[in-house]
Short mmCIF file of C-alpha atoms and ligand atoms in Angstrom, two decimals:
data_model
loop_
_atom_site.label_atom_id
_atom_site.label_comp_id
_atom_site.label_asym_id
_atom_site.label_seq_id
_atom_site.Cartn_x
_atom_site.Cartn_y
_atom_site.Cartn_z
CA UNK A 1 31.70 3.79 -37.33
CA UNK A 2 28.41 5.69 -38.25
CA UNK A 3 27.17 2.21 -39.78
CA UNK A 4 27.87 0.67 -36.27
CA UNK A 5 25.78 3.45 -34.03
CA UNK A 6 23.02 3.38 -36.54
CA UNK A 7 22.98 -0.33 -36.36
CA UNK A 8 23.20 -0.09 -32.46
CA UNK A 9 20.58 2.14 -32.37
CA UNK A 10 18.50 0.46 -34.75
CA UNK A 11 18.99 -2.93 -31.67
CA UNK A 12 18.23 -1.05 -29.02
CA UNK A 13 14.83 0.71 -30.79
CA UNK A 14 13.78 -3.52 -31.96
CA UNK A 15 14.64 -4.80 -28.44
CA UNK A 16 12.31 -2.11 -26.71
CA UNK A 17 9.91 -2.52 -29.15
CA UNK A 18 9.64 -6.11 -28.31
CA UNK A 19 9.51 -5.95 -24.93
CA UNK A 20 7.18 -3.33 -25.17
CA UNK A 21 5.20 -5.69 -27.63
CA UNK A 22 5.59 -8.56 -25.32
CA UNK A 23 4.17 -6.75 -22.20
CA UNK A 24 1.18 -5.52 -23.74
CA UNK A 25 0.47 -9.10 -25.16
CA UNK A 26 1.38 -10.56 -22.35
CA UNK A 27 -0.11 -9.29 -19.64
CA UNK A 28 -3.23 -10.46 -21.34
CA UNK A 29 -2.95 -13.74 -20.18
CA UNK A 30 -3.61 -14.02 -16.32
CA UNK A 31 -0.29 -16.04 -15.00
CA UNK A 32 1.77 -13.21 -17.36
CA UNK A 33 -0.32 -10.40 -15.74
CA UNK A 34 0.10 -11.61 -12.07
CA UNK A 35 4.18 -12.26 -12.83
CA UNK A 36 4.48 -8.87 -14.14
CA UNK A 37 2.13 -7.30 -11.71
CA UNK A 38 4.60 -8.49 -8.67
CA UNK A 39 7.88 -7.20 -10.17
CA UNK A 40 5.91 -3.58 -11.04
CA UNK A 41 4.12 -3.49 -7.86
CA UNK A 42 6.75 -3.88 -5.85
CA UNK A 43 9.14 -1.74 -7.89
CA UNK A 44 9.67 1.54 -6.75
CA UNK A 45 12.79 2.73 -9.33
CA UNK A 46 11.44 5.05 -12.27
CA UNK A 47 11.41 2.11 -14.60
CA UNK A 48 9.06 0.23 -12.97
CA UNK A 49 6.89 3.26 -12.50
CA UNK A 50 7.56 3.73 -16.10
CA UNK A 51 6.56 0.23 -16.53
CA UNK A 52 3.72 -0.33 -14.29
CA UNK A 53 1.81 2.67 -16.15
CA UNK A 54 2.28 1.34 -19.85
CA UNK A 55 0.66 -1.87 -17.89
CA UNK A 56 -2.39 0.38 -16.67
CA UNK A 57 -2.53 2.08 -19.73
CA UNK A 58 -2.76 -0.61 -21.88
CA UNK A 59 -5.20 -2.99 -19.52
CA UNK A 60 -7.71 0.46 -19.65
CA UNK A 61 -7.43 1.50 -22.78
CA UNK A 62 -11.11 0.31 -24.33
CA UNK A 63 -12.53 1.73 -21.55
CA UNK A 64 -10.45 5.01 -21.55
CA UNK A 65 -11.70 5.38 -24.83
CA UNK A 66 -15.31 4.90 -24.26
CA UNK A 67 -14.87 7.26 -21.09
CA UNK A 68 -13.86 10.02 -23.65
CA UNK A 69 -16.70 9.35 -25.54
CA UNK A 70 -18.65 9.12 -23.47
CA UNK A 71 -17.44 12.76 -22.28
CA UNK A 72 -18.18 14.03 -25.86
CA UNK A 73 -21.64 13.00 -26.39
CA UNK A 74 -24.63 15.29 -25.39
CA UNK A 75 -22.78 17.33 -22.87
CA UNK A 76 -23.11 14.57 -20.06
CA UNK A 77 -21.79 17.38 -17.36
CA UNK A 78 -24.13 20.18 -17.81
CA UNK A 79 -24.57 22.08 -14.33
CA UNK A 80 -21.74 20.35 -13.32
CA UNK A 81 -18.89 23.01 -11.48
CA UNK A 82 -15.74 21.96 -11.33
CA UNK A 83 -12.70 23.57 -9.84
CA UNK A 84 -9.43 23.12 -11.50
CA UNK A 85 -5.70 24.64 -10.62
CA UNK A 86 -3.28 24.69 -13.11
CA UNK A 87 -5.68 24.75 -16.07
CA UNK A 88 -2.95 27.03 -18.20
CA UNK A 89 -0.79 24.35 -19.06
CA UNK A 90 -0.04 20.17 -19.75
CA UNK A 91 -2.80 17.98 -17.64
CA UNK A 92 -4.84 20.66 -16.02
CA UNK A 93 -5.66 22.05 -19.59
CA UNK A 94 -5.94 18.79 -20.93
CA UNK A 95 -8.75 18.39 -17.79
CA UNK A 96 -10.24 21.73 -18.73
CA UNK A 97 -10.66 20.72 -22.04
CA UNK A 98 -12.60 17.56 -21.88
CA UNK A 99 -14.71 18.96 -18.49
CA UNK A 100 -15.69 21.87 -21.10
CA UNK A 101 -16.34 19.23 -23.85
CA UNK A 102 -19.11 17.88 -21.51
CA UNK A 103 -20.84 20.77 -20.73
CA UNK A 104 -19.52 21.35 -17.19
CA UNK A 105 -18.88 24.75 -15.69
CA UNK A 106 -15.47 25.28 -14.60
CA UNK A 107 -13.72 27.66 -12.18
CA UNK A 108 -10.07 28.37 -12.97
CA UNK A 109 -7.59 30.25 -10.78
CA UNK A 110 -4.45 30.46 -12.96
CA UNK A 111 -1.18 32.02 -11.97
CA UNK A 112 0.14 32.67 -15.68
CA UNK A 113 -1.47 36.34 -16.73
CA UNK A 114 -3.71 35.31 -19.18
CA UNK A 115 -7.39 37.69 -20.30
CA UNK A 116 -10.61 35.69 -19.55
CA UNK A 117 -11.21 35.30 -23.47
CA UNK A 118 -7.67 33.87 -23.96
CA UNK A 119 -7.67 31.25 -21.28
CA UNK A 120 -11.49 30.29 -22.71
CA UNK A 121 -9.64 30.01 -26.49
CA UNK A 122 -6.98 27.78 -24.73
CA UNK A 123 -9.39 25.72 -23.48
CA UNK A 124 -11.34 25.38 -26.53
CA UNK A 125 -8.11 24.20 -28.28
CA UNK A 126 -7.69 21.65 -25.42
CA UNK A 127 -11.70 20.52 -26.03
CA UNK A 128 -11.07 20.39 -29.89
CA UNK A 129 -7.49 18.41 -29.81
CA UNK A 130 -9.25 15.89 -27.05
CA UNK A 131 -12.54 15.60 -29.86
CA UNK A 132 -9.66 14.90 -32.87
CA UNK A 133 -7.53 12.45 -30.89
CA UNK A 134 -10.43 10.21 -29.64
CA UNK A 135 -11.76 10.76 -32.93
CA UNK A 136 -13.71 6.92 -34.40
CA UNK A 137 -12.15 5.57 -31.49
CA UNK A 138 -14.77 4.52 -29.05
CA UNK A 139 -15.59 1.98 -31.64
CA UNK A 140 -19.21 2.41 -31.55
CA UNK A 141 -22.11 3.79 -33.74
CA UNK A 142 -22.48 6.66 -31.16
CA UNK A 143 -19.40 8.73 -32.41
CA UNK A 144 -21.11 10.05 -34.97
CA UNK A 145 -23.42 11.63 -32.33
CA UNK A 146 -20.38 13.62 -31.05
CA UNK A 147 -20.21 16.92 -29.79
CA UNK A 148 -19.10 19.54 -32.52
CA UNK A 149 -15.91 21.69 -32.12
CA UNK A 150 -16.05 24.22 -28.97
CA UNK A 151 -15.76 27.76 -29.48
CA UNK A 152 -13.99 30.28 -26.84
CA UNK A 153 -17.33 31.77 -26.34
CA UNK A 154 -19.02 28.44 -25.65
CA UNK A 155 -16.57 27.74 -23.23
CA UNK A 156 -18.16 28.19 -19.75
CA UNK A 157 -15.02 29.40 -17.62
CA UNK A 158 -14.84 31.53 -14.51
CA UNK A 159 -10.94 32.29 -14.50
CA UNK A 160 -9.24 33.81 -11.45
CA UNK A 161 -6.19 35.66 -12.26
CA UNK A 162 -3.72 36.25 -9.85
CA UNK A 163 -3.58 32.68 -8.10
CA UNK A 164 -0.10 31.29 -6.67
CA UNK A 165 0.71 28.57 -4.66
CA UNK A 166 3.66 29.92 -3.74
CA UNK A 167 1.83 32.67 -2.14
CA UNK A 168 -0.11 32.56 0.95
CA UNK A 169 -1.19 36.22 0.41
CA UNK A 170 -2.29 35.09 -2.99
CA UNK A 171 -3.93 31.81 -1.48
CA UNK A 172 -5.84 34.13 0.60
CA UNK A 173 -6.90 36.38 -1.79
CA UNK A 174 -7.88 33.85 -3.87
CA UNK A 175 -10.18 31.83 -1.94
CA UNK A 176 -11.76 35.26 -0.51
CA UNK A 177 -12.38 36.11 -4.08
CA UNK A 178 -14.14 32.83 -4.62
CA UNK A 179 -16.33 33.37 -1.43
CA UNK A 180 -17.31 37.11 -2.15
CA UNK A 181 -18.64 35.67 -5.87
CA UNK A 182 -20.57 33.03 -4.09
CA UNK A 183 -18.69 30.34 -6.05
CA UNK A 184 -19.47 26.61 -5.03
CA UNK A 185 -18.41 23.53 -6.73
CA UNK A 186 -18.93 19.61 -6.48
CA UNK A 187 -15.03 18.95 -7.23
CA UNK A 188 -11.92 20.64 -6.54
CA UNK A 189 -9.08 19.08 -8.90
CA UNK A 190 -6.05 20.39 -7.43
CA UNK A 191 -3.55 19.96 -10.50
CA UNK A 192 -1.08 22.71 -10.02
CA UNK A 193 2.23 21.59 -9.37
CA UNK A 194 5.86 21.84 -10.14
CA UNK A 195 9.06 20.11 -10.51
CA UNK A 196 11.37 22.73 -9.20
CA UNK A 197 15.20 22.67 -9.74
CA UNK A 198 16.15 25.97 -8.63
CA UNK A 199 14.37 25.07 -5.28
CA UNK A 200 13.77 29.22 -5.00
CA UNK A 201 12.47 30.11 -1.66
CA UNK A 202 8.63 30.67 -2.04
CA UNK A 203 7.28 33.80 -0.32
CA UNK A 204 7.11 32.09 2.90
CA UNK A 205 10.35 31.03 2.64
CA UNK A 206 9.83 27.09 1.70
CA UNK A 207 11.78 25.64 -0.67
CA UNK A 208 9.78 26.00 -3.86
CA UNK A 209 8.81 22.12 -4.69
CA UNK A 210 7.72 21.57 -0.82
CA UNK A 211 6.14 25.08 -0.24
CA UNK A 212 3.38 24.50 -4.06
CA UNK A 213 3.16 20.95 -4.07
CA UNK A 214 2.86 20.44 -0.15
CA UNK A 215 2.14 23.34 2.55
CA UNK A 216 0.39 25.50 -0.53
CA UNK A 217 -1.47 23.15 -1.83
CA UNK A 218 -2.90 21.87 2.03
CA UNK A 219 -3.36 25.20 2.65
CA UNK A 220 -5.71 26.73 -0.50
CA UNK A 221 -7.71 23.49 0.14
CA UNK A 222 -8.45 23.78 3.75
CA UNK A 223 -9.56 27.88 3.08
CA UNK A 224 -11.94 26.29 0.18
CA UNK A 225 -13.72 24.50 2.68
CA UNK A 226 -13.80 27.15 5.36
CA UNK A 227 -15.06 29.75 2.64
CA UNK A 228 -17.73 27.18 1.91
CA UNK A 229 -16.38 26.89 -1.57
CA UNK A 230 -16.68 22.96 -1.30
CA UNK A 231 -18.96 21.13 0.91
CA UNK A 232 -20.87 17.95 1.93
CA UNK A 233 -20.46 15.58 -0.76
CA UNK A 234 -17.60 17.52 -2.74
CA UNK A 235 -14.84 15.33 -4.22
CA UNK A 236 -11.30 16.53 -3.58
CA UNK A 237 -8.59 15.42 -5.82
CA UNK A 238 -5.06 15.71 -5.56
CA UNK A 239 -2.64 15.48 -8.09
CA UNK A 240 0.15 13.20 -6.93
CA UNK A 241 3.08 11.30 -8.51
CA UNK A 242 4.04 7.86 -8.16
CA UNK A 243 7.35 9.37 -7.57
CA UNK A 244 6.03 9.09 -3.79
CA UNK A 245 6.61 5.67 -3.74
CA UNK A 246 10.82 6.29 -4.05
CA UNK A 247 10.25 7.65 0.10
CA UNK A 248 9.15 7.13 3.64
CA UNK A 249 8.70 9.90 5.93
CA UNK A 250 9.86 9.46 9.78
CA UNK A 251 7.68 11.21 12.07
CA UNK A 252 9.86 13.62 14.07
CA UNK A 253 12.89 12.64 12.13
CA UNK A 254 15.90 14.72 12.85
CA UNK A 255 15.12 17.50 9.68
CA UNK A 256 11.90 18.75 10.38
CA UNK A 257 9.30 19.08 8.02
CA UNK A 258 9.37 22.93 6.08
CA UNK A 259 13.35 23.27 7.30
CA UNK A 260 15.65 24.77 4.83
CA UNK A 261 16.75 22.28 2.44
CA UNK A 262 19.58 23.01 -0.21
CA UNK A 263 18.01 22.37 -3.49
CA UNK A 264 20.31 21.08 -6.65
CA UNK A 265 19.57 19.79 -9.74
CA UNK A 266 20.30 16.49 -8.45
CA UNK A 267 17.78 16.64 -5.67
CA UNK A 268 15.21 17.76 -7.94
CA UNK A 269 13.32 14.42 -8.37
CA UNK A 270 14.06 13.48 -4.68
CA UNK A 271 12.29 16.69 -3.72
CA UNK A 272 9.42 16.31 -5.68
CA UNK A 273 9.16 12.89 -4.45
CA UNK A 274 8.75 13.58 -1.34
CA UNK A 275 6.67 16.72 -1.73
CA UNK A 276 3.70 14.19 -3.49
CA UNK A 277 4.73 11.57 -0.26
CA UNK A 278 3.40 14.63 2.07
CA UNK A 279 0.81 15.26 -0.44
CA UNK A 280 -0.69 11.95 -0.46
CA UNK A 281 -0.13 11.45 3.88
CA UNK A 282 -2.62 14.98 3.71
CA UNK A 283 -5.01 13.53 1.41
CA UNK A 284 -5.39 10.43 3.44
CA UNK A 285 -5.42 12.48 6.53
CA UNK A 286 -8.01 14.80 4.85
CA UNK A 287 -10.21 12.18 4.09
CA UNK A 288 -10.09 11.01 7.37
CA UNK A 289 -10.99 14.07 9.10
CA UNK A 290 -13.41 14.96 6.33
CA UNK A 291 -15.44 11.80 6.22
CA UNK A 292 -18.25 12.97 8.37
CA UNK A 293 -19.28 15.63 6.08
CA UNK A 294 -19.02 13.01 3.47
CA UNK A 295 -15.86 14.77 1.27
CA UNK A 296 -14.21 11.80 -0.56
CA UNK A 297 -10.42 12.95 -0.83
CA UNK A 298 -8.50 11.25 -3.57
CA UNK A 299 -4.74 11.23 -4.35
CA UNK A 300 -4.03 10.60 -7.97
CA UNK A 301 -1.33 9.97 -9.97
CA UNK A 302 -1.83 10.74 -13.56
CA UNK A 303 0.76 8.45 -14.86
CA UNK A 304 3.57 10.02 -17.44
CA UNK A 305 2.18 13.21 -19.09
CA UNK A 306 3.08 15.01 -22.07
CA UNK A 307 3.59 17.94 -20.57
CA UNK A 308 6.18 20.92 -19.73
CA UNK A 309 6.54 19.50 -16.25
CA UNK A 310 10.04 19.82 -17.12
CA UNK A 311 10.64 23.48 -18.07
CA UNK A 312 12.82 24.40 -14.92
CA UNK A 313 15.82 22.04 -16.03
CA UNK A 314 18.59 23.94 -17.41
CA UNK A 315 17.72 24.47 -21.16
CA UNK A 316 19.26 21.98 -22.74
CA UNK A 317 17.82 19.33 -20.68
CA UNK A 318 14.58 21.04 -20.71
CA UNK A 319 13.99 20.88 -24.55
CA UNK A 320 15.78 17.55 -24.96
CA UNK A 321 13.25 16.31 -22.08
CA UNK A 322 10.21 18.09 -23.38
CA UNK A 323 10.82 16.02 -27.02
CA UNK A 324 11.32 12.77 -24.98
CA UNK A 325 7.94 13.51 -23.13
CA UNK A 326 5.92 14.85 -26.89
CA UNK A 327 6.57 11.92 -28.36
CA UNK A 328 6.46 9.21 -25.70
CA UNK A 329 4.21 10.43 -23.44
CA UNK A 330 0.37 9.73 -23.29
CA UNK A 331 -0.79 13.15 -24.40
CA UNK A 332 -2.84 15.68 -21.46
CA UNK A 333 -6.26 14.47 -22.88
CA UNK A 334 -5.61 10.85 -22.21
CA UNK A 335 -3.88 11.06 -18.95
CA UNK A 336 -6.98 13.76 -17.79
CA UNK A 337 -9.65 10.91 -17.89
CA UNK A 338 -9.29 9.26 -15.33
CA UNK A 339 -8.58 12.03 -13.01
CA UNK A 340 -11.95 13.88 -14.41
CA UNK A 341 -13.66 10.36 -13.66
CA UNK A 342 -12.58 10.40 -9.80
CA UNK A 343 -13.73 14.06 -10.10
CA UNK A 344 -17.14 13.75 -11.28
CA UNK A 345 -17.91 10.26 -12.69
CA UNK A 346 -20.48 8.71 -9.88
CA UNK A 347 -19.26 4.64 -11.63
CA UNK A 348 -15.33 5.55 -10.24
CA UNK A 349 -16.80 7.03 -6.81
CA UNK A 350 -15.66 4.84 -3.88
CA UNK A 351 -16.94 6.59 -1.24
CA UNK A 352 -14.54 7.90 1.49
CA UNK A 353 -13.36 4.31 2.92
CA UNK A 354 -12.17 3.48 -1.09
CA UNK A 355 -8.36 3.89 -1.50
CA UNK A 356 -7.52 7.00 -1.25
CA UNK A 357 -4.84 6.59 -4.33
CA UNK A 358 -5.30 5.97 -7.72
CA UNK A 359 -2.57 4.95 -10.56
CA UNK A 360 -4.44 6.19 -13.88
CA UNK A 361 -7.27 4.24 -14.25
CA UNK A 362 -6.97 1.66 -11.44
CA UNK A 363 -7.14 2.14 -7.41
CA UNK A 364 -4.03 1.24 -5.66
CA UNK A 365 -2.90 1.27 -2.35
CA UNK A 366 -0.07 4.00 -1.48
CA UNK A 367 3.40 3.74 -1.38
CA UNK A 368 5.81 4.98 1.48
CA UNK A 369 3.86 4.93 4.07
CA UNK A 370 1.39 7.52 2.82
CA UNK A 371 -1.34 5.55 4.15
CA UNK A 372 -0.10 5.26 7.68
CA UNK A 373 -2.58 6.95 10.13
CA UNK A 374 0.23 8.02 12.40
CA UNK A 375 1.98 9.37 10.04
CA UNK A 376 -0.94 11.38 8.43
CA UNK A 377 -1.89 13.11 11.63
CA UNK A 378 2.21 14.02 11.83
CA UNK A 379 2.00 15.70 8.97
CA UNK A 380 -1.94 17.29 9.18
CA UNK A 381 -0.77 19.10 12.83
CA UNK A 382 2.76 20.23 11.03
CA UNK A 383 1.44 21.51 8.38
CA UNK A 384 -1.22 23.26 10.76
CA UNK A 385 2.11 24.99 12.66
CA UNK A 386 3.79 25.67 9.21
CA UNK A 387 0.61 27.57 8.02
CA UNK A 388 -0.18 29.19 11.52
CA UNK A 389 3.65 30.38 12.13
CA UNK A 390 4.25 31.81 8.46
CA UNK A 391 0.64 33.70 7.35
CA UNK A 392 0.56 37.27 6.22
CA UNK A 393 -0.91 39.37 9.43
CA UNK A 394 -3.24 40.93 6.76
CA UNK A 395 -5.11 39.38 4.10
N1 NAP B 401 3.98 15.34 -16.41
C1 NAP B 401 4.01 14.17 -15.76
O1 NAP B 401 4.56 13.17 -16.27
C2 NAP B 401 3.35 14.03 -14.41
C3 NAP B 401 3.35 12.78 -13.79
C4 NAP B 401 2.75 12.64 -12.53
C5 NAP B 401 2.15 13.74 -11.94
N2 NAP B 401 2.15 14.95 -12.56
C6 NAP B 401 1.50 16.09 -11.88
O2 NAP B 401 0.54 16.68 -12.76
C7 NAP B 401 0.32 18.04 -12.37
C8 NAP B 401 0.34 18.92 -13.60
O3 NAP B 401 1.65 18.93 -14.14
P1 NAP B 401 1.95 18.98 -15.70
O4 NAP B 401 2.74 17.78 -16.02
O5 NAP B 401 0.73 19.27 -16.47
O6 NAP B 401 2.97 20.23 -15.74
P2 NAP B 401 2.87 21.67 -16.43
O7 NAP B 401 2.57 21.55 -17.86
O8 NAP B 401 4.13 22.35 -16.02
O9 NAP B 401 1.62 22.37 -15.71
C9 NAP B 401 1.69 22.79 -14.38
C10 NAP B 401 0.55 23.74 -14.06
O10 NAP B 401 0.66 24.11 -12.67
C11 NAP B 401 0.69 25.52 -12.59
N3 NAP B 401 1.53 25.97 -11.49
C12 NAP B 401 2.84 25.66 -11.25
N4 NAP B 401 3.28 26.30 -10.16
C13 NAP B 401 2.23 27.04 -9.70
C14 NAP B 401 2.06 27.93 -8.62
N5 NAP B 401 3.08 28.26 -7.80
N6 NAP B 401 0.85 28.50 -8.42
C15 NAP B 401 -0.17 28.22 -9.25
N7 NAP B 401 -0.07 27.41 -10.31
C16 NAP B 401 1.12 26.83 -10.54
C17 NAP B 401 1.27 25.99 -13.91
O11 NAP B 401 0.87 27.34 -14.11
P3 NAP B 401 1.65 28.34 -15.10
O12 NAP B 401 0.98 28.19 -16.42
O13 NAP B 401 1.43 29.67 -14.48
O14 NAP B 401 3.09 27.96 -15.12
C18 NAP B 401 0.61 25.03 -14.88
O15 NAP B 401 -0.69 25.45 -15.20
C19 NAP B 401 1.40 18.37 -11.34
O16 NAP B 401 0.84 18.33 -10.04
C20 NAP B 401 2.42 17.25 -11.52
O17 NAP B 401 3.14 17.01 -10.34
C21 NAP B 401 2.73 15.13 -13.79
#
């Protein structure tokens, strides 16, 4: 009986293998590429997500490579300032990292308590793990002319405790705090996000997956601008999910946007979903409305993470799903490059008429109808109310 699993097992871990073998040889060749391209393009299930990013990740990965080293050779970003949520953790530290690798200066409002020295020693430990994994790898004479380990102290981080998107009080504060220190940066990576299963209300009494990813996350961005903390020419970049591409949002549809919603385990996904739908519909939207100033607004999609994205499952699920993501994951460092290229990287800057999404590496057009210009002026003015009807009298 044992013999039979193991020998079941041992199929099944040969057949993916070879598929997984056969896709990265074959989209090589152009006719395999374009097959393979229609079936994940116009998939929208997990697996073709799944599949369509170890497509991008494999078509990208020279120049992924040569992007990180390029990112670790004579501190490319110095007097660069880059804002970046979510920098405790998974992709925004793996962002952190490789920013402070290049000699940029970064800004980080965190929610976890953490003292200034020991989110610069995390970071550091991001930089370092990002300078072993890429280590040799560009495949050029210029590694050796690497950057050498960081150190905590070396790391140049302004970190701003007390940040939660959950929060408008703690929006507020934050972006005040930001203003009253005079801070102003070229790119505002807005990474923080979470895959709630609890759906707990959020102080303003969203459910918790629509109230960070969504209303927070609008809101924080629109008081960065109004505090001056970005202006003309800043890059904005939100974190999204191709998850957004499992929805459509009706405009007026009979449940209003922000209306109670019973959260499940089972919902989870759906929620979060359609949280990075509304988040993407707002970033084209932003763009739109922010084009005159010249702010490029960019919605990407980091592909699968390594990450703990998925600590709010019940705890079995949560460590069984942490392993699955370790070990067959791309790790934080890789999947931060081409989000730190959108950020600051002038070869990946389209301009505001580009698409607004990226997949990884590549520019895609958006899924649902994220890209629909009735729809993104929907959910701009309901957001507006949501913010206007539920902020603290006193900041
Ligand atoms: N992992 C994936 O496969 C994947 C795929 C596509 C997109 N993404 C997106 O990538 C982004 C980063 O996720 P991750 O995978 O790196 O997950 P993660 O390891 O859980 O990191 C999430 C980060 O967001 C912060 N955060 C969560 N809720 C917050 C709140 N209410 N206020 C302020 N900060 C908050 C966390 O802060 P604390 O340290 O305080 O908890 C943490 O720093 C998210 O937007 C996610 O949707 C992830």
């Amino acid at each position: 009986m044992v013999t039979s699993h193991r020998g079941r097992a041992t199929r099944v871990a040969l057949g993916l293998a070879l598929v997984a073998l056969v896709a990265a040889v074959g989209f090589r060749a152009a006719p395999a590429r374009e097959a393979f391209d229609a079936w994940t393009l116009s998939g929208t299930s997990t697996p073709a997500l799944l599949a369509r990013a170890l497509v991008v990740r494999t078509r990208n990965a020279a120049r992924m490579r040569e992007y990180a080293a390029a990112l670790q050779r004579g501190k490319p970003l110095a007097g660069v300032r880059v804002l970046v949520t979510g920098a405790t953790s998974g992709l925004g530290l793996g962002i952190a990292g490789q920013l402070a690798l290049a000699g940029a200066h970064l800004v980080c409002p965190h929610r976890r308590p953490m003292a200034a020295g020991e989110l610069a020693a995390a970071i550091a430990r991001s930089a370092n793990d990002a300078l072993r994994e890429f280590d040799g790898k560009s495949g050029d004479a210029a590694d050796a002319e690497r950057t050498a380990p960081l150190s905590a102290q070396e790391v140049d981080v302004l970190g701003v405790p007390g940040f939660d998107l959950s929060s408008f009080g703690a929006i507020e504060r934050t972006a005040a705090e930001l203003a009253r220190a005079g801070v102003h940066v070229s790119a505002i990576v807005n990474n923080a996000g979470l895959v709630s299963v609890s759906g707990a209300a959020t102080e303003q009494g969203f459910e918790q997956t629509f109230g960070v990813n969504f209303v927070g996350t609008a809101y924080w961005t629109q008081l960065l601008r109004q505090h001056a903390v970005i202006g003309r020419g800043a890059r904005v970049i939100m974190v999204g999910s191709e998850e957004h591409r499992q929805h459509a949002l009706e405009p007026d549809a009979a449940e209003p946007l922000g209306a109670p919603t019973r959260a499940s385990w089972a919902n989870a996904m759906a929620r979060y979903g359609r949280s990075k739908l509304l988040l993407c519909a707002y970033a084209h939207e932003l763009g739109r409305r922010w084009r005159a100033d010249e702010i490029a607004v960019y919605d990407a999609c980091p592909g699968p993470v390594a990450s703990d994205i998925a600590r709010d499952a019940p705890a079995p699920v949560a460590l069984a799903l942490a392993a699955v993501l370790r070990w067959t994951f791309p790790s934080a460092a890789e999947a931060a490059l081409p989000v730190i290229a959108l950020a600051v990287d002038d070869a990946f800057a389209f301009g505001a008429r580009a698409p607004v999404h990226h997949h990884m590496s590549e520019p895609r057009q958006a899924g649902g109808n994220a890209s629909d210009e009735l729809l993104g002026a929907w959910v701009w003015a309901r957001a507006q109310e949501l913010i206007a009807a539920r902020r603290p009298a006193v900041v």
